[in-house]
Amino acid sequence: MKKRLLAFCFIVLVLCLSPLLAAKDPFSLPVSTVVLDAGHGGKDPGTSASYGFSGGTINESELVLDITKRVYSLLSVERPDLRLVMTRTDDTYVSLAERSRVAYSTELPPQSSLLFVSIHVNSAQSREASGFEVLTKRQEKRVAFLDEHTPIKNIPLFAPFTALELNRLLNQRNLFVAQTFEEVLSQRMVTSRNRGIKERDLYVLNASRGPAVLLELGFLSNEGEARNIISPAWRQQVAMAITVAIIACV
Ligand SMILES: [Zn+2]
């Protein structure tokens, strides 16, 4: 009798745990969708600078849109299987909430994941500051994945896990993504200083509810880097580096 009871308890336990045992980490599934987020736009030009060589004021919003479009073109050719979404395609203002909503409200094909890549250039009070950095969500910042905004099709990806477990898995994946970007950018942008990976409390990183990086590609406040950034050849080179990093993550 005791043996039967034990066997019964074992079966119940297996049945209860089976969805969890079968479920895969939703953030490490093959990437089907890449959200390319060109920072700023419209009434928000981002950082700006003016030099003798620049032919007037240069705005971050314009430069990062150009880089993002280049990434879109390169990625479309290299990986036509990926679904690419741009949060803006022209000089219009898009709120941070709207950018994040594009990420978390996108319906994903079964057993696939999403990657959010936000593209910016930097500015500092010191004109000496230079280099690129890869920003990722602060690990302690908790994200809610299941609510009324979660597309019905995406619910099975997250439902088998607790919120705590999902946050742990997201942090793990974010670290992998950030390390991949840092490695590829440092290999391909050899003249740029690698400022490393930094955890930041930024709206789009927190609210996108999925693996996300924000790239600061160089400093407009540094004259040498501004010369690079306004050069289409440099922007093409950096767009290629970002494309290679995305492919390494998918
Ligand atoms: Zn910016």
PDB file of C-alpha atoms and ligand atoms in Angstrom:
ATOM      1  CA  MET A   1       0.000   0.000   0.000  1.00  0.00           C
ATOM      2  CA  LYS A   2       2.824   2.318   0.953  1.00  0.00           C
ATOM      3  CA  LYS A   3       4.607   1.525  -2.328  1.00  0.00           C
ATOM      4  CA  ARG A   4       1.466   2.346  -4.328  1.00  0.00           C
ATOM      5  CA  LEU A   5       1.095   5.647  -2.537  1.00  0.00           C
ATOM      6  CA  LEU A   6       4.709   6.522  -3.244  1.00  0.00           C
ATOM      7  CA  ALA A   7       4.303   5.598  -6.927  1.00  0.00           C
ATOM      8  CA  PHE A   8       1.152   7.740  -7.108  1.00  0.00           C
ATOM      9  CA  CYS A   9       2.932  10.721  -5.521  1.00  0.00           C
ATOM     10  CA  PHE A  10       5.828  10.294  -7.940  1.00  0.00           C
ATOM     11  CA  ILE A  11       3.500  10.328 -10.971  1.00  0.00           C
ATOM     12  CA  VAL A  12       1.689  13.435  -9.688  1.00  0.00           C
ATOM     13  CA  LEU A  13       5.038  15.167  -9.149  1.00  0.00           C
ATOM     14  CA  VAL A  14       6.245  14.305 -12.662  1.00  0.00           C
ATOM     15  CA  LEU A  15       2.971  15.526 -14.172  1.00  0.00           C
ATOM     16  CA  CYS A  16       3.219  18.784 -12.269  1.00  0.00           C
ATOM     17  CA  LEU A  17       6.828  19.365 -13.232  1.00  0.00           C
ATOM     18  CA  SER A  18       6.686  18.136 -16.822  1.00  0.00           C
ATOM     19  CA  PRO A  19       5.726  21.484 -18.417  1.00  0.00           C
ATOM     20  CA  LEU A  20       8.659  23.104 -16.618  1.00  0.00           C
ATOM     21  CA  LEU A  21      11.068  20.301 -17.516  1.00  0.00           C
ATOM     22  CA  ALA A  22      10.029  20.500 -21.164  1.00  0.00           C
ATOM     23  CA  ALA A  23      10.084  24.284 -21.348  1.00  0.00           C
ATOM     24  CA  LYS A  24      13.102  25.940 -22.859  1.00  0.00           C
ATOM     25  CA  ASP A  25      14.664  29.194 -21.776  1.00  0.00           C
ATOM     26  CA  PRO A  26      12.492  31.639 -23.804  1.00  0.00           C
ATOM     27  CA  PHE A  27      15.356  34.116 -24.253  1.00  0.00           C
ATOM     28  CA  SER A  28      17.865  31.636 -25.651  1.00  0.00           C
ATOM     29  CA  LEU A  29      15.620  30.203 -28.338  1.00  0.00           C
ATOM     30  CA  PRO A  30      16.714  30.931 -31.929  1.00  0.00           C
ATOM     31  CA  VAL A  31      16.130  34.614 -32.688  1.00  0.00           C
ATOM     32  CA  SER A  32      13.387  35.183 -35.258  1.00  0.00           C
ATOM     33  CA  THR A  33      12.928  38.931 -34.828  1.00  0.00           C
ATOM     34  CA  VAL A  34      15.401  41.787 -34.442  1.00  0.00           C
ATOM     35  CA  VAL A  35      14.126  45.215 -33.372  1.00  0.00           C
ATOM     36  CA  LEU A  36      16.493  47.943 -34.585  1.00  0.00           C
ATOM     37  CA  ASP A  37      16.010  51.115 -32.591  1.00  0.00           C
ATOM     38  CA  ALA A  38      17.583  54.309 -33.934  1.00  0.00           C
ATOM     39  CA  GLY A  39      17.747  56.617 -30.897  1.00  0.00           C
ATOM     40  CA  HIS A  40      15.969  60.006 -30.701  1.00  0.00           C
ATOM     41  CA  GLY A  41      14.353  61.671 -33.773  1.00  0.00           C
ATOM     42  CA  GLY A  42      11.990  64.543 -34.583  1.00  0.00           C
ATOM     43  CA  LYS A  43      11.744  67.037 -31.709  1.00  0.00           C
ATOM     44  CA  ASP A  44      14.485  65.074 -29.884  1.00  0.00           C
ATOM     45  CA  PRO A  45      17.755  65.427 -31.850  1.00  0.00           C
ATOM     46  CA  GLY A  46      19.833  63.714 -29.132  1.00  0.00           C
ATOM     47  CA  THR A  47      23.320  65.074 -28.705  1.00  0.00           C
ATOM     48  CA  SER A  48      24.679  67.536 -31.237  1.00  0.00           C
ATOM     49  CA  ALA A  49      27.954  69.207 -32.152  1.00  0.00           C
ATOM     50  CA  SER A  50      29.366  71.729 -34.556  1.00  0.00           C
ATOM     51  CA  TYR A  51      32.906  71.825 -35.868  1.00  0.00           C
ATOM     52  CA  GLY A  52      34.679  73.730 -38.617  1.00  0.00           C
ATOM     53  CA  PHE A  53      34.736  70.584 -40.760  1.00  0.00           C
ATOM     54  CA  SER A  54      31.179  69.471 -40.086  1.00  0.00           C
ATOM     55  CA  GLY A  55      29.381  72.008 -42.282  1.00  0.00           C
ATOM     56  CA  GLY A  56      26.982  73.090 -39.523  1.00  0.00           C
ATOM     57  CA  THR A  57      25.362  71.268 -36.614  1.00  0.00           C
ATOM     58  CA  ILE A  58      25.427  67.499 -36.651  1.00  0.00           C
ATOM     59  CA  ASN A  59      22.711  65.670 -34.743  1.00  0.00           C
ATOM     60  CA  GLU A  60      22.820  62.250 -33.142  1.00  0.00           C
ATOM     61  CA  SER A  61      19.290  61.422 -34.370  1.00  0.00           C
ATOM     62  CA  GLU A  62      20.296  61.791 -38.018  1.00  0.00           C
ATOM     63  CA  LEU A  63      23.575  59.892 -37.713  1.00  0.00           C
ATOM     64  CA  VAL A  64      22.151  56.936 -35.778  1.00  0.00           C
ATOM     65  CA  LEU A  65      19.232  56.629 -38.195  1.00  0.00           C
ATOM     66  CA  ASP A  66      21.753  56.342 -41.025  1.00  0.00           C
ATOM     67  CA  ILE A  67      23.724  53.636 -39.153  1.00  0.00           C
ATOM     68  CA  THR A  68      20.533  51.748 -38.284  1.00  0.00           C
ATOM     69  CA  LYS A  69      19.373  51.783 -41.916  1.00  0.00           C
ATOM     70  CA  ARG A  70      22.772  50.421 -42.959  1.00  0.00           C
ATOM     71  CA  VAL A  71      22.443  47.600 -40.400  1.00  0.00           C
ATOM     72  CA  TYR A  72      18.947  46.865 -41.733  1.00  0.00           C
ATOM     73  CA  SER A  73      20.258  46.619 -45.318  1.00  0.00           C
ATOM     74  CA  LEU A  74      23.258  44.449 -44.418  1.00  0.00           C
ATOM     75  CA  LEU A  75      21.214  42.145 -42.214  1.00  0.00           C
ATOM     76  CA  SER A  76      18.463  41.781 -44.851  1.00  0.00           C
ATOM     77  CA  VAL A  77      21.087  40.435 -47.248  1.00  0.00           C
ATOM     78  CA  GLU A  78      23.041  38.308 -44.757  1.00  0.00           C
ATOM     79  CA  ARG A  79      20.054  36.836 -42.938  1.00  0.00           C
ATOM     80  CA  PRO A  80      16.899  37.119 -45.073  1.00  0.00           C
ATOM     81  CA  ASP A  81      15.244  34.629 -42.691  1.00  0.00           C
ATOM     82  CA  LEU A  82      15.157  37.179 -39.865  1.00  0.00           C
ATOM     83  CA  ARG A  83      12.211  39.491 -39.375  1.00  0.00           C
ATOM     84  CA  LEU A  84      13.587  43.016 -38.963  1.00  0.00           C
ATOM     85  CA  VAL A  85      11.595  45.798 -37.350  1.00  0.00           C
ATOM     86  CA  MET A  86      12.752  49.418 -37.138  1.00  0.00           C
ATOM     87  CA  THR A  87      11.225  51.598 -34.422  1.00  0.00           C
ATOM     88  CA  ARG A  88      11.578  54.590 -36.747  1.00  0.00           C
ATOM     89  CA  THR A  89      12.543  54.897 -40.422  1.00  0.00           C
ATOM     90  CA  ASP A  90      12.632  58.678 -40.730  1.00  0.00           C
ATOM     91  CA  ASP A  91      13.162  61.813 -38.661  1.00  0.00           C
ATOM     92  CA  THR A  92      10.076  61.456 -36.489  1.00  0.00           C
ATOM     93  CA  TYR A  93       9.738  61.479 -32.725  1.00  0.00           C
ATOM     94  CA  VAL A  94       8.991  58.090 -31.177  1.00  0.00           C
ATOM     95  CA  SER A  95       8.510  57.927 -27.390  1.00  0.00           C
ATOM     96  CA  LEU A  96      10.555  55.511 -25.292  1.00  0.00           C
ATOM     97  CA  ALA A  97       7.325  53.721 -24.323  1.00  0.00           C
ATOM     98  CA  GLU A  98       6.429  53.224 -27.978  1.00  0.00           C
ATOM     99  CA  ARG A  99       9.900  51.873 -28.812  1.00  0.00           C
ATOM    100  CA  SER A 100       9.627  49.324 -26.003  1.00  0.00           C
ATOM    101  CA  ARG A 101       6.056  48.452 -26.940  1.00  0.00           C
ATOM    102  CA  VAL A 102       7.256  47.511 -30.433  1.00  0.00           C
ATOM    103  CA  ALA A 103       9.517  44.926 -28.751  1.00  0.00           C
ATOM    104  CA  TYR A 104       7.177  43.378 -26.198  1.00  0.00           C
ATOM    105  CA  SER A 105       4.016  43.420 -28.311  1.00  0.00           C
ATOM    106  CA  THR A 106       5.558  41.684 -31.333  1.00  0.00           C
ATOM    107  CA  GLU A 107       4.088  38.226 -31.870  1.00  0.00           C
ATOM    108  CA  LEU A 108       6.884  35.703 -32.083  1.00  0.00           C
ATOM    109  CA  PRO A 109       6.795  32.558 -34.203  1.00  0.00           C
ATOM    110  CA  PRO A 110       6.638  29.430 -31.979  1.00  0.00           C
ATOM    111  CA  GLN A 111       9.824  28.558 -30.101  1.00  0.00           C
ATOM    112  CA  SER A 112      11.682  31.700 -31.130  1.00  0.00           C
ATOM    113  CA  SER A 113      12.980  34.808 -29.407  1.00  0.00           C
ATOM    114  CA  LEU A 114      13.606  38.493 -30.048  1.00  0.00           C
ATOM    115  CA  LEU A 115      16.617  40.789 -29.823  1.00  0.00           C
ATOM    116  CA  PHE A 116      16.361  44.561 -29.249  1.00  0.00           C
ATOM    117  CA  VAL A 117      19.306  46.702 -30.382  1.00  0.00           C
ATOM    118  CA  SER A 118      19.257  50.436 -29.668  1.00  0.00           C
ATOM    119  CA  ILE A 119      21.792  52.580 -31.516  1.00  0.00           C
ATOM    120  CA  HIS A 120      23.191  55.859 -30.155  1.00  0.00           C
ATOM    121  CA  VAL A 121      26.259  58.068 -30.112  1.00  0.00           C
ATOM    122  CA  ASN A 122      27.578  59.629 -26.950  1.00  0.00           C
ATOM    123  CA  SER A 123      28.521  62.994 -25.503  1.00  0.00           C
ATOM    124  CA  ALA A 124      30.528  64.116 -22.466  1.00  0.00           C
ATOM    125  CA  GLN A 125      31.629  67.362 -20.837  1.00  0.00           C
ATOM    126  CA  SER A 126      35.242  66.345 -21.311  1.00  0.00           C
ATOM    127  CA  ARG A 127      36.256  66.569 -24.957  1.00  0.00           C
ATOM    128  CA  GLU A 128      38.798  63.848 -24.238  1.00  0.00           C
ATOM    129  CA  ALA A 129      36.191  61.131 -23.598  1.00  0.00           C
ATOM    130  CA  SER A 130      36.189  58.588 -26.417  1.00  0.00           C
ATOM    131  CA  GLY A 131      35.272  55.046 -27.378  1.00  0.00           C
ATOM    132  CA  PHE A 132      32.268  52.769 -27.585  1.00  0.00           C
ATOM    133  CA  GLU A 133      30.292  51.138 -24.807  1.00  0.00           C
ATOM    134  CA  VAL A 134      27.652  48.435 -24.572  1.00  0.00           C
ATOM    135  CA  LEU A 135      24.847  49.162 -22.134  1.00  0.00           C
ATOM    136  CA  THR A 136      22.662  46.475 -20.625  1.00  0.00           C
ATOM    137  CA  LYS A 137      19.831  46.380 -18.084  1.00  0.00           C
ATOM    138  CA  ARG A 138      20.727  46.452 -14.396  1.00  0.00           C
ATOM    139  CA  GLN A 139      20.483  42.876 -13.134  1.00  0.00           C
ATOM    140  CA  GLU A 140      18.418  43.853 -10.088  1.00  0.00           C
ATOM    141  CA  LYS A 141      15.801  45.643 -12.218  1.00  0.00           C
ATOM    142  CA  ARG A 142      12.859  43.228 -12.303  1.00  0.00           C
ATOM    143  CA  VAL A 143      10.732  42.860 -15.433  1.00  0.00           C
ATOM    144  CA  ALA A 144       7.114  41.649 -15.658  1.00  0.00           C
ATOM    145  CA  PHE A 145       6.520  39.472 -18.699  1.00  0.00           C
ATOM    146  CA  LEU A 146       2.927  38.365 -18.456  1.00  0.00           C
ATOM    147  CA  ASP A 147       0.201  40.979 -18.417  1.00  0.00           C
ATOM    148  CA  GLU A 148      -2.640  42.227 -20.600  1.00  0.00           C
ATOM    149  CA  HIS A 149      -0.121  43.493 -23.194  1.00  0.00           C
ATOM    150  CA  THR A 150       1.553  40.118 -23.754  1.00  0.00           C
ATOM    151  CA  PRO A 151       0.502  38.795 -27.181  1.00  0.00           C
ATOM    152  CA  ILE A 152      -1.528  35.590 -26.712  1.00  0.00           C
ATOM    153  CA  LYS A 153       0.847  33.702 -28.998  1.00  0.00           C
ATOM    154  CA  ASN A 154       3.821  34.564 -26.763  1.00  0.00           C
ATOM    155  CA  ILE A 155       2.226  33.397 -23.483  1.00  0.00           C
ATOM    156  CA  PRO A 156       3.359  29.731 -23.828  1.00  0.00           C
ATOM    157  CA  LEU A 157       6.977  30.919 -23.985  1.00  0.00           C
ATOM    158  CA  PHE A 158       6.821  32.467 -20.506  1.00  0.00           C
ATOM    159  CA  ALA A 159       3.958  30.656 -18.731  1.00  0.00           C
ATOM    160  CA  PRO A 160       5.975  27.652 -17.453  1.00  0.00           C
ATOM    161  CA  PHE A 161       8.350  29.899 -15.472  1.00  0.00           C
ATOM    162  CA  THR A 162       8.050  32.009 -12.363  1.00  0.00           C
ATOM    163  CA  ALA A 163       8.752  35.751 -12.655  1.00  0.00           C
ATOM    164  CA  LEU A 164      11.943  35.229 -10.657  1.00  0.00           C
ATOM    165  CA  GLU A 165      13.155  32.515 -12.992  1.00  0.00           C
ATOM    166  CA  LEU A 166      12.354  34.599 -16.086  1.00  0.00           C
ATOM    167  CA  ASN A 167      14.332  37.528 -14.695  1.00  0.00           C
ATOM    168  CA  ARG A 168      17.300  35.261 -13.979  1.00  0.00           C
ATOM    169  CA  LEU A 169      17.182  33.821 -17.510  1.00  0.00           C
ATOM    170  CA  LEU A 170      16.860  37.303 -19.042  1.00  0.00           C
ATOM    171  CA  ASN A 171      19.883  38.569 -17.093  1.00  0.00           C
ATOM    172  CA  GLN A 172      21.870  35.549 -18.217  1.00  0.00           C
ATOM    173  CA  ARG A 173      20.975  36.121 -21.863  1.00  0.00           C
ATOM    174  CA  ASN A 174      21.579  39.891 -21.631  1.00  0.00           C
ATOM    175  CA  LEU A 175      25.080  39.194 -20.381  1.00  0.00           C
ATOM    176  CA  PHE A 176      25.780  36.863 -23.310  1.00  0.00           C
ATOM    177  CA  VAL A 177      24.413  39.411 -25.814  1.00  0.00           C
ATOM    178  CA  ALA A 178      26.391  42.297 -24.294  1.00  0.00           C
ATOM    179  CA  GLN A 179      29.607  40.254 -24.224  1.00  0.00           C
ATOM    180  CA  THR A 180      29.101  39.239 -27.863  1.00  0.00           C
ATOM    181  CA  PHE A 181      28.629  42.872 -28.947  1.00  0.00           C
ATOM    182  CA  GLU A 182      31.633  44.011 -26.929  1.00  0.00           C
ATOM    183  CA  GLU A 183      33.840  41.302 -28.425  1.00  0.00           C
ATOM    184  CA  VAL A 184      32.789  41.898 -32.036  1.00  0.00           C
ATOM    185  CA  LEU A 185      32.925  45.702 -31.790  1.00  0.00           C
ATOM    186  CA  SER A 186      36.379  45.616 -30.193  1.00  0.00           C
ATOM    187  CA  GLN A 187      37.645  43.303 -32.940  1.00  0.00           C
ATOM    188  CA  ARG A 188      36.205  45.401 -35.750  1.00  0.00           C
ATOM    189  CA  MET A 189      36.502  48.963 -34.445  1.00  0.00           C
ATOM    190  CA  VAL A 190      40.201  48.716 -33.809  1.00  0.00           C
ATOM    191  CA  THR A 191      40.822  52.453 -33.561  1.00  0.00           C
ATOM    192  CA  SER A 192      38.068  52.947 -30.959  1.00  0.00           C
ATOM    193  CA  ARG A 193      38.606  52.576 -27.255  1.00  0.00           C
ATOM    194  CA  ASN A 194      36.564  49.781 -25.690  1.00  0.00           C
ATOM    195  CA  ARG A 195      34.840  51.319 -22.651  1.00  0.00           C
ATOM    196  CA  GLY A 196      33.270  47.967 -21.798  1.00  0.00           C
ATOM    197  CA  ILE A 197      29.864  46.721 -20.751  1.00  0.00           C
ATOM    198  CA  LYS A 198      27.895  48.875 -18.333  1.00  0.00           C
ATOM    199  CA  GLU A 199      24.663  48.141 -16.503  1.00  0.00           C
ATOM    200  CA  ARG A 200      22.310  51.095 -16.804  1.00  0.00           C
ATOM    201  CA  ASP A 201      18.822  51.889 -15.589  1.00  0.00           C
ATOM    202  CA  LEU A 202      17.464  52.943 -19.004  1.00  0.00           C
ATOM    203  CA  TYR A 203      13.839  52.884 -20.062  1.00  0.00           C
ATOM    204  CA  VAL A 204      14.175  50.902 -23.281  1.00  0.00           C
ATOM    205  CA  LEU A 205      16.429  48.293 -21.661  1.00  0.00           C
ATOM    206  CA  ASN A 206      13.984  47.767 -18.786  1.00  0.00           C
ATOM    207  CA  ALA A 207      10.703  48.020 -20.660  1.00  0.00           C
ATOM    208  CA  SER A 208      11.439  45.966 -23.783  1.00  0.00           C
ATOM    209  CA  ARG A 209      10.919  42.776 -21.721  1.00  0.00           C
ATOM    210  CA  GLY A 210      13.474  40.821 -23.691  1.00  0.00           C
ATOM    211  CA  PRO A 211      17.184  40.622 -24.415  1.00  0.00           C
ATOM    212  CA  ALA A 212      18.319  44.151 -25.223  1.00  0.00           C
ATOM    213  CA  VAL A 213      21.484  46.188 -25.667  1.00  0.00           C
ATOM    214  CA  LEU A 214      22.023  49.893 -26.149  1.00  0.00           C
ATOM    215  CA  LEU A 215      25.158  50.799 -28.078  1.00  0.00           C
ATOM    216  CA  GLU A 216      26.978  54.104 -27.616  1.00  0.00           C
ATOM    217  CA  LEU A 217      29.242  54.021 -30.652  1.00  0.00           C
ATOM    218  CA  GLY A 218      31.493  57.036 -30.072  1.00  0.00           C
ATOM    219  CA  PHE A 219      31.524  60.602 -28.753  1.00  0.00           C
ATOM    220  CA  LEU A 220      30.259  63.510 -30.831  1.00  0.00           C
ATOM    221  CA  SER A 221      31.889  65.741 -28.183  1.00  0.00           C
ATOM    222  CA  ASN A 222      35.302  64.392 -29.201  1.00  0.00           C
ATOM    223  CA  GLU A 223      36.517  66.055 -32.382  1.00  0.00           C
ATOM    224  CA  GLY A 224      38.400  63.024 -33.670  1.00  0.00           C
ATOM    225  CA  GLU A 225      35.435  60.728 -33.124  1.00  0.00           C
ATOM    226  CA  ALA A 226      33.033  63.276 -34.594  1.00  0.00           C
ATOM    227  CA  ARG A 227      35.154  63.223 -37.767  1.00  0.00           C
ATOM    228  CA  ASN A 228      34.711  59.437 -37.843  1.00  0.00           C
ATOM    229  CA  ILE A 229      30.996  59.509 -37.143  1.00  0.00           C
ATOM    230  CA  ILE A 230      30.206  61.969 -39.933  1.00  0.00           C
ATOM    231  CA  SER A 231      32.143  59.820 -42.407  1.00  0.00           C
ATOM    232  CA  PRO A 232      29.816  57.473 -44.350  1.00  0.00           C
ATOM    233  CA  ALA A 233      32.696  54.964 -44.680  1.00  0.00           C
ATOM    234  CA  TRP A 234      33.075  54.789 -40.881  1.00  0.00           C
ATOM    235  CA  ARG A 235      29.319  54.420 -40.445  1.00  0.00           C
ATOM    236  CA  GLN A 236      29.315  51.563 -42.943  1.00  0.00           C
ATOM    237  CA  GLN A 237      32.150  49.886 -41.051  1.00  0.00           C
ATOM    238  CA  VAL A 238      30.377  50.202 -37.715  1.00  0.00           C
ATOM    239  CA  ALA A 239      27.102  49.006 -39.279  1.00  0.00           C
ATOM    240  CA  MET A 240      28.958  45.924 -40.494  1.00  0.00           C
ATOM    241  CA  ALA A 241      30.326  45.315 -36.987  1.00  0.00           C
ATOM    242  CA  ILE A 242      26.815  45.572 -35.483  1.00  0.00           C
ATOM    243  CA  THR A 243      25.487  43.208 -38.166  1.00  0.00           C
ATOM    244  CA  VAL A 244      28.190  40.636 -37.381  1.00  0.00           C
ATOM    245  CA  ALA A 245      27.426  40.926 -33.642  1.00  0.00           C
ATOM    246  CA  ILE A 246      23.687  40.415 -34.229  1.00  0.00           C
ATOM    247  CA  ILE A 247      24.369  37.354 -36.379  1.00  0.00           C
ATOM    248  CA  ALA A 248      26.605  35.978 -33.615  1.00  0.00           C
ATOM    249  CA  CYS A 249      23.667  36.306 -31.180  1.00  0.00           C
ATOM    250  CA  VAL A 250      20.951  34.714 -33.307  1.00  0.00           C
TER     251      VAL A 250
HETATM  252 ZN    ZN B   1      21.357  58.924 -27.543  1.00  0.00          ZN
END
